[in-house]
XYZ file of C-alpha atoms in Angstrom:
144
model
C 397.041 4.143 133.368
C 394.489 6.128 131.817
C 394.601 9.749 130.792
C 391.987 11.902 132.521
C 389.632 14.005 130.327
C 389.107 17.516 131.343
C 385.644 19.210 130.841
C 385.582 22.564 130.478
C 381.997 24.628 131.666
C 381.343 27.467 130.558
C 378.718 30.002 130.974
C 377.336 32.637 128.975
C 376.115 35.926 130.613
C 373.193 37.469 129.460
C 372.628 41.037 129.228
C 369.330 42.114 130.449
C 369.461 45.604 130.027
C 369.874 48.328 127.612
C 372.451 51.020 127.617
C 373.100 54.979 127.235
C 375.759 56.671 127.607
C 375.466 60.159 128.392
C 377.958 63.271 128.736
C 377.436 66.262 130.828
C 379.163 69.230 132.393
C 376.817 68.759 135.987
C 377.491 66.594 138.462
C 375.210 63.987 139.094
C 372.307 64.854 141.124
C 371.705 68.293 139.053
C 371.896 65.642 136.032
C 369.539 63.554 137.460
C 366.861 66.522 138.684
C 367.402 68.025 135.109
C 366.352 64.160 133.682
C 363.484 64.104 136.250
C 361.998 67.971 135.455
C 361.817 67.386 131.521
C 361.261 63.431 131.435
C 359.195 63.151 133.955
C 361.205 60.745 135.472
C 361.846 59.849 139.266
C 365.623 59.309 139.605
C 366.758 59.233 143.557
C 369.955 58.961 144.931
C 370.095 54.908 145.966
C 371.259 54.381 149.879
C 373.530 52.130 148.263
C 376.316 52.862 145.719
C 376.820 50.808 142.577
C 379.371 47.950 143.418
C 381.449 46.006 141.263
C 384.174 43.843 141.789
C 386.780 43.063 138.715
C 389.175 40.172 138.994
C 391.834 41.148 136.546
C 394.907 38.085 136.535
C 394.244 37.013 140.280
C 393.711 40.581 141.460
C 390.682 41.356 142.969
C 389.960 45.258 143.295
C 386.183 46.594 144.575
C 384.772 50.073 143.427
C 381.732 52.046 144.032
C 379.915 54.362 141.903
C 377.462 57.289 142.597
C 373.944 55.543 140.826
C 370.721 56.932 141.238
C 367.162 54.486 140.342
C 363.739 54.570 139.391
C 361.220 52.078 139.275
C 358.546 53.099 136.475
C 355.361 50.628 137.318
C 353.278 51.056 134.207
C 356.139 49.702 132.078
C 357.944 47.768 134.484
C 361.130 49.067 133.998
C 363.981 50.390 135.710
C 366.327 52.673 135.308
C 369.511 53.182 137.058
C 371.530 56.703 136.468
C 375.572 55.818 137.140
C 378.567 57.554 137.042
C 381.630 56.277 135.152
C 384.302 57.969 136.718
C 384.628 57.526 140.551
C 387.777 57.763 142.479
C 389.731 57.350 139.522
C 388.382 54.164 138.369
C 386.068 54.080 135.477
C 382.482 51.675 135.897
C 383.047 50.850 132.014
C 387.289 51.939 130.878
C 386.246 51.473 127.523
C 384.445 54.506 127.247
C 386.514 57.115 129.715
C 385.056 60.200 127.758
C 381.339 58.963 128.430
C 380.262 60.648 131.778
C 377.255 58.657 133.180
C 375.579 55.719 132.003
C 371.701 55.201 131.691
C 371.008 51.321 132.213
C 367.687 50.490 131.376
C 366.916 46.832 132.777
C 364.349 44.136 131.673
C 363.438 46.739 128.981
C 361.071 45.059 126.397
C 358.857 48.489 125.495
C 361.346 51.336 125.678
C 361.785 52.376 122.406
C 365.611 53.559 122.865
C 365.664 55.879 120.062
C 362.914 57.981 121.148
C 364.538 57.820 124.280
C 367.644 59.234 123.720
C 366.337 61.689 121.465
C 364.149 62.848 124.378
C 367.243 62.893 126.452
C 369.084 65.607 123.979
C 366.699 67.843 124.697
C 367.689 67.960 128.588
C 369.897 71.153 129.133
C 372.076 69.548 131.264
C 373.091 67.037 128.260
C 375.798 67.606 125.911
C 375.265 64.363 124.157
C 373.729 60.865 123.929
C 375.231 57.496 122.781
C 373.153 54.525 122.363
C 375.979 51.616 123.142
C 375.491 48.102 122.618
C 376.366 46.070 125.591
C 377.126 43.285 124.206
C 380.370 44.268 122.664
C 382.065 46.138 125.678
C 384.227 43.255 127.725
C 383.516 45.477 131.211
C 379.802 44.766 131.225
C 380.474 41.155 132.319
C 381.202 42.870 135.741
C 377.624 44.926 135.471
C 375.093 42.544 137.460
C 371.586 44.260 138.736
């Protein structure tokens, strides 16, 4: 009898967008008309809430967060405005104090410093954290 080898495949996921985390005493549509009037941004509520579903040791639990988009043509980027805390349950739980997250997908011309400096400015904005999503574990459940 022979002994059966075992393959293992793996995949890596690849991050295709760029992150922000951003703290603020409003809730999140006076955020995102604050980001709008000084950026000049176009951040709208999506029909659609943020989904995610996290499998944690054969446990499969769903959650929605409030996200807002916008579509900027010239660049060909998009940006997606969602909260971290809904219900309870936190989009990313590494980062509870962080209050909304800026994702910034496909972004190959955003220059992210300028960014979030331009993003302190907004009244509504206590502060700004460029995060690298690479090393947060919860942003394997972040597809767009």
């Amino acid at each position: 009898m022979t002994k059966q080898k075992k393959h293992l495949l793996e995949f890596d996921s690849e991050v295709d967008f760029d992150l922000i985390g951003i703290c603020s005493h409003h809730n999140d549509y006076r955020l995102a008309w604050s980001i709008n009037s000084d950026l000049g941004f176009h951040l709208e509520q999506s029909e659609v809430p943020f989904y995610i579903t996290i499998n944690k040791k054969g446990i499969v639990t769903h959650q929605s967060h409030a996200m807002f988009e916008f579509y900027e043509e010239e660049n060909r980027v998009t940006y997606f405005l969602i909260k971290n805390k809904e219900e309870g349950k936190f989009l990313i739980p590494e980062k509870p104090t962080i209050d909304f997250f800026l994702f910034i997908h496909k972004n190959n011309i955003i220059e992210l410093n300028q960014l979030s400096e331009k993003l302190r400015k907004v009244n509504s904005i206590l502060a700004v954290f460029l995060l690298e999503p690479e090393t947060l574990s919860s942003t394997e459940n972040i597809i767009f």
